[in-house]
Amino acid sequence: MHPMTHDVARVLISEGDVQRRVAELGAQLSADYQDSNPLLVCVLKGGYVFLADLTRALTIRHGVDFMAVSSYGNATESSGVVRILKDLDRDITGRHVLIVEDIIDTGRTITYLMDNLRVRQPASLRICTLLSKPSRREVDLDIDYIGFEIPNGFVIGYGLDYAENYRNLPFIGVLKPEVYS
Ligand code: PRP
């Protein structure tokens, strides 16, 4: 057993289920983006684990780039005002761009990113998120690719953290309330 599972109340999505779904998404994206050489834009930090597995599930030519953003306001509530800490290395004009996120919660971060990237006139701009919490949504949003819809609750693992811990867990778990309260 993983030593860090001590703080996990229950496993929400097992390692096997995560890996199967990532393989499915990889196959679907490989078909949808055939011959278009898309650029996968990973949103740091949470997206790095999903991106690493997703990119290896693709059978098509593609590039990867990274953005680091930080939300203004307090740590638990997303304000939607986002500061770019690291921008893309290259211009995306005319490029097919797929944003890769670990989770979409209120939808404010991804909305800001979409607005920011759309101005740069990519050929297309879509979203792929491993997790979505529809009950928490505060803005209207069409998500092109979703791994799993999940209920509200404090989830960790597979890139998702609490105070920078647990990102390395290979499954999605629910954190024990006593850890964060
Ligand atoms: C998470 C996640 C998204 C955002 C989603 O990042 O990776 O970027 O929150 O929330 P929203 O839909 O309510 O805007 P977080 O701020 O936890 O940073 P991290 O990825 O560095 O852990």
Tab-separated table of C-alpha atoms and ligand atoms in Angstrom:
chain	number	residue	atom	x	y	z
A	1	MET	CA	0.000	0.000	0.000
A	2	HIS	CA	1.166	3.532	-0.796
A	3	PRO	CA	2.405	5.125	2.479
A	4	MET	CA	0.515	8.356	1.785
A	5	THR	CA	-2.856	6.577	1.589
A	6	HIS	CA	-3.041	6.971	5.374
A	7	ASP	CA	-4.656	10.393	4.847
A	8	VAL	CA	-7.135	9.126	2.243
A	9	ALA	CA	-10.746	8.572	3.387
A	10	ARG	CA	-11.624	6.581	0.259
A	11	VAL	CA	-10.524	5.961	-3.286
A	12	LEU	CA	-12.873	7.775	-5.681
A	13	ILE	CA	-11.263	6.606	-8.951
A	14	SER	CA	-8.815	3.717	-8.889
A	15	GLU	CA	-5.449	3.727	-10.638
A	16	GLY	CA	-6.769	1.166	-13.134
A	17	ASP	CA	-9.852	3.224	-13.948
A	18	VAL	CA	-7.750	6.370	-14.399
A	19	GLN	CA	-5.343	4.556	-16.736
A	20	ARG	CA	-8.175	2.995	-18.792
A	21	ARG	CA	-9.880	6.373	-19.233
A	22	VAL	CA	-6.612	8.124	-20.173
A	23	ALA	CA	-6.018	5.428	-22.821
A	24	GLU	CA	-9.556	6.016	-24.181
A	25	LEU	CA	-9.034	9.779	-24.300
A	26	GLY	CA	-5.694	9.238	-26.029
A	27	ALA	CA	-7.334	7.101	-28.702
A	28	GLN	CA	-10.161	9.599	-29.188
A	29	LEU	CA	-7.775	12.573	-29.432
A	30	SER	CA	-5.523	10.653	-31.840
A	31	ALA	CA	-8.524	10.164	-34.125
A	32	ASP	CA	-9.890	13.701	-33.746
A	33	TYR	CA	-6.523	15.418	-34.283
A	34	GLN	CA	-5.130	13.135	-36.966
A	35	ASP	CA	-2.747	15.094	-39.263
A	36	SER	CA	-3.321	18.407	-37.427
A	37	ASN	CA	-0.214	18.361	-35.183
A	38	PRO	CA	-1.985	19.834	-32.123
A	39	LEU	CA	-0.243	21.644	-29.290
A	40	LEU	CA	-1.155	20.328	-25.847
A	41	VAL	CA	-1.019	23.156	-23.312
A	42	CYS	CA	-0.579	21.862	-19.780
A	43	VAL	CA	-1.757	24.104	-16.952
A	44	LEU	CA	0.684	23.807	-14.061
A	45	LYS	CA	0.977	22.529	-11.604
A	46	GLY	CA	-1.921	20.103	-11.299
A	47	GLY	CA	-1.963	19.102	-14.976
A	48	TYR	CA	1.531	17.607	-15.137
A	49	VAL	CA	0.668	13.994	-14.226
A	50	PHE	CA	-2.312	13.799	-16.612
A	51	LEU	CA	-0.300	15.451	-19.399
A	52	ALA	CA	2.560	12.973	-18.961
A	53	ASP	CA	0.235	9.976	-19.346
A	54	LEU	CA	-1.999	11.539	-22.002
A	55	THR	CA	0.883	12.484	-24.294
A	56	ARG	CA	2.131	8.880	-24.205
A	57	ALA	CA	-1.374	7.626	-25.075
A	58	LEU	CA	-1.332	9.674	-28.309
A	59	THR	CA	-0.313	7.987	-31.537
A	60	ILE	CA	-0.151	11.210	-33.553
A	61	ARG	CA	2.444	13.942	-33.976
A	62	HIS	CA	1.895	16.708	-31.405
A	63	GLY	CA	3.720	19.278	-29.302
A	64	VAL	CA	3.518	20.187	-25.624
A	65	ASP	CA	3.899	23.522	-23.883
A	66	PHE	CA	3.225	24.737	-20.357
A	67	MET	CA	1.505	27.631	-18.646
A	68	ALA	CA	1.706	28.423	-14.965
A	69	VAL	CA	-1.073	30.513	-13.509
A	70	SER	CA	-1.952	31.680	-10.076
A	71	SER	CA	-5.352	32.716	-8.884
A	72	TYR	CA	-5.647	35.993	-6.993
A	73	GLY	CA	-7.773	35.912	-3.860
A	74	ASN	CA	-7.795	33.299	-1.139
A	75	ALA	CA	-6.523	29.761	-1.553
A	76	THR	CA	-9.791	27.817	-1.435
A	77	GLU	CA	-12.087	29.993	-3.555
A	78	SER	CA	-11.298	30.657	-7.195
A	79	SER	CA	-11.751	34.369	-7.953
A	80	GLY	CA	-11.369	33.996	-11.683
A	81	VAL	CA	-8.736	36.707	-11.760
A	82	VAL	CA	-5.664	34.883	-12.916
A	83	ARG	CA	-2.041	35.970	-13.051
A	84	ILE	CA	0.194	34.342	-15.639
A	85	LEU	CA	3.401	33.194	-13.944
A	86	LYS	CA	4.750	31.425	-17.015
A	87	ASP	CA	3.464	31.969	-20.531
A	88	LEU	CA	3.779	29.691	-23.555
A	89	ASP	CA	7.215	29.488	-25.168
A	90	ARG	CA	5.900	29.856	-28.708
A	91	ASP	CA	3.282	31.702	-30.715
A	92	ILE	CA	0.101	29.645	-31.284
A	93	THR	CA	-1.340	31.588	-34.215
A	94	GLY	CA	-2.854	29.093	-36.662
A	95	ARG	CA	-2.106	26.143	-34.374
A	96	HIS	CA	-4.646	23.587	-33.081
A	97	VAL	CA	-4.494	24.036	-29.299
A	98	LEU	CA	-5.787	21.670	-26.620
A	99	ILE	CA	-5.694	22.868	-23.013
A	100	VAL	CA	-4.982	20.012	-20.582
A	101	GLU	CA	-6.276	20.455	-17.024
A	102	ASP	CA	-6.486	18.163	-14.017
A	103	ILE	CA	-9.780	19.593	-12.775
A	104	ILE	CA	-12.416	22.154	-13.676
A	105	ASP	CA	-14.286	23.360	-10.633
A	106	THR	CA	-15.942	26.807	-10.832
A	107	GLY	CA	-14.676	27.080	-14.416
A	108	ARG	CA	-13.145	30.503	-13.800
A	109	THR	CA	-9.514	29.549	-14.428
A	110	ILE	CA	-10.229	27.804	-17.734
A	111	THR	CA	-12.520	30.632	-18.875
A	112	TYR	CA	-9.719	33.125	-18.289
A	113	LEU	CA	-7.246	30.903	-20.139
A	114	MET	CA	-9.585	30.357	-23.089
A	115	ASP	CA	-10.171	34.119	-23.408
A	116	ASN	CA	-6.440	34.775	-23.145
A	117	LEU	CA	-5.431	32.156	-25.737
A	118	ARG	CA	-8.293	32.867	-28.176
A	119	VAL	CA	-6.935	36.383	-28.734
A	120	ARG	CA	-3.760	34.801	-30.163
A	121	GLN	CA	-5.870	33.311	-32.981
A	122	PRO	CA	-5.200	29.571	-32.810
A	123	ALA	CA	-6.748	27.430	-35.586
A	124	SER	CA	-8.862	25.763	-32.883
A	125	LEU	CA	-9.044	25.848	-29.109
A	126	ARG	CA	-10.437	22.989	-27.054
A	127	ILE	CA	-10.351	21.732	-23.470
A	128	CYS	CA	-9.431	18.309	-22.111
A	129	THR	CA	-9.834	17.856	-18.360
A	130	LEU	CA	-9.433	14.691	-16.351
A	131	LEU	CA	-12.005	15.746	-13.765
A	132	SER	CA	-15.016	18.032	-13.752
A	133	LYS	CA	-17.199	19.085	-10.826
A	134	PRO	CA	-20.370	20.298	-12.585
A	135	SER	CA	-22.140	21.085	-9.297
A	136	ARG	CA	-19.534	23.768	-8.568
A	137	ARG	CA	-19.720	25.553	-11.913
A	138	GLU	CA	-20.144	29.338	-11.796
A	139	VAL	CA	-19.760	30.113	-15.506
A	140	ASP	CA	-21.259	28.562	-18.644
A	141	LEU	CA	-18.719	26.276	-20.216
A	142	ASP	CA	-18.542	23.686	-22.984
A	143	ILE	CA	-15.862	21.122	-22.192
A	144	ASP	CA	-14.764	19.078	-25.203
A	145	TYR	CA	-13.134	16.129	-23.410
A	146	ILE	CA	-13.856	15.038	-19.826
A	147	GLY	CA	-12.312	12.039	-18.086
A	148	PHE	CA	-14.742	11.833	-15.183
A	149	GLU	CA	-17.509	13.943	-13.698
A	150	ILE	CA	-17.223	13.871	-9.923
A	151	PRO	CA	-19.307	15.136	-6.997
A	152	ASN	CA	-18.148	17.976	-4.783
A	153	GLY	CA	-15.540	16.980	-2.188
A	154	PHE	CA	-11.837	17.450	-1.451
A	155	VAL	CA	-10.031	15.274	-3.982
A	156	ILE	CA	-6.306	14.628	-4.208
A	157	GLY	CA	-3.899	12.526	-6.216
A	158	TYR	CA	-2.862	12.222	-9.878
A	159	GLY	CA	-1.644	15.841	-9.878
A	160	LEU	CA	-4.136	17.239	-7.376
A	161	ASP	CA	-2.718	18.471	-4.099
A	162	TYR	CA	-3.533	19.589	-0.628
A	163	ALA	CA	-0.807	22.020	0.556
A	164	GLU	CA	1.455	20.654	-2.215
A	165	ASN	CA	1.202	17.051	-0.978
A	166	TYR	CA	-0.396	13.934	-2.541
A	167	ARG	CA	0.130	14.938	-6.207
A	168	ASN	CA	2.072	11.679	-6.681
A	169	LEU	CA	-0.741	9.318	-5.673
A	170	PRO	CA	-1.640	7.163	-8.705
A	171	PHE	CA	-5.399	7.291	-7.986
A	172	ILE	CA	-7.981	9.996	-7.191
A	173	GLY	CA	-8.845	9.934	-3.513
A	174	VAL	CA	-10.966	11.867	-1.054
A	175	LEU	CA	-8.907	13.455	1.696
A	176	LYS	CA	-9.795	12.736	5.325
A	177	PRO	CA	-11.439	15.895	6.759
A	178	GLU	CA	-9.159	15.845	9.818
A	179	VAL	CA	-6.175	16.460	7.531
A	180	TYR	CA	-7.433	19.858	6.383
A	181	SER	CA	-9.645	20.999	9.260
B	1	PRP	C1	-6.745	23.968	-9.873
B	1	PRP	C2	-6.875	23.307	-11.231
B	1	PRP	C3	-7.411	24.398	-12.097
B	1	PRP	C4	-8.243	25.234	-11.138
B	1	PRP	C5	-9.680	24.880	-11.313
B	1	PRP	O1	-5.510	24.599	-9.778
B	1	PRP	O2	-5.662	22.816	-11.698
B	1	PRP	O3	-6.387	25.165	-12.691
B	1	PRP	O4	-7.818	24.906	-9.816
B	1	PRP	O5	-10.500	25.667	-10.485
B	1	PRP	P1	-11.637	26.610	-11.064
B	1	PRP	O6	-12.378	25.868	-12.123
B	1	PRP	O7	-12.493	26.864	-9.837
B	1	PRP	O8	-11.005	27.871	-11.560
B	1	PRP	P2	-4.909	25.161	-8.390
B	1	PRP	O9	-5.279	26.601	-8.233
B	1	PRP	O10	-5.307	24.240	-7.272
B	1	PRP	O11	-3.328	25.111	-8.630
B	1	PRP	P3	-2.352	23.846	-8.904
B	1	PRP	O12	-2.779	23.239	-10.215
B	1	PRP	O13	-0.995	24.469	-8.981
B	1	PRP	O14	-2.499	22.882	-7.750
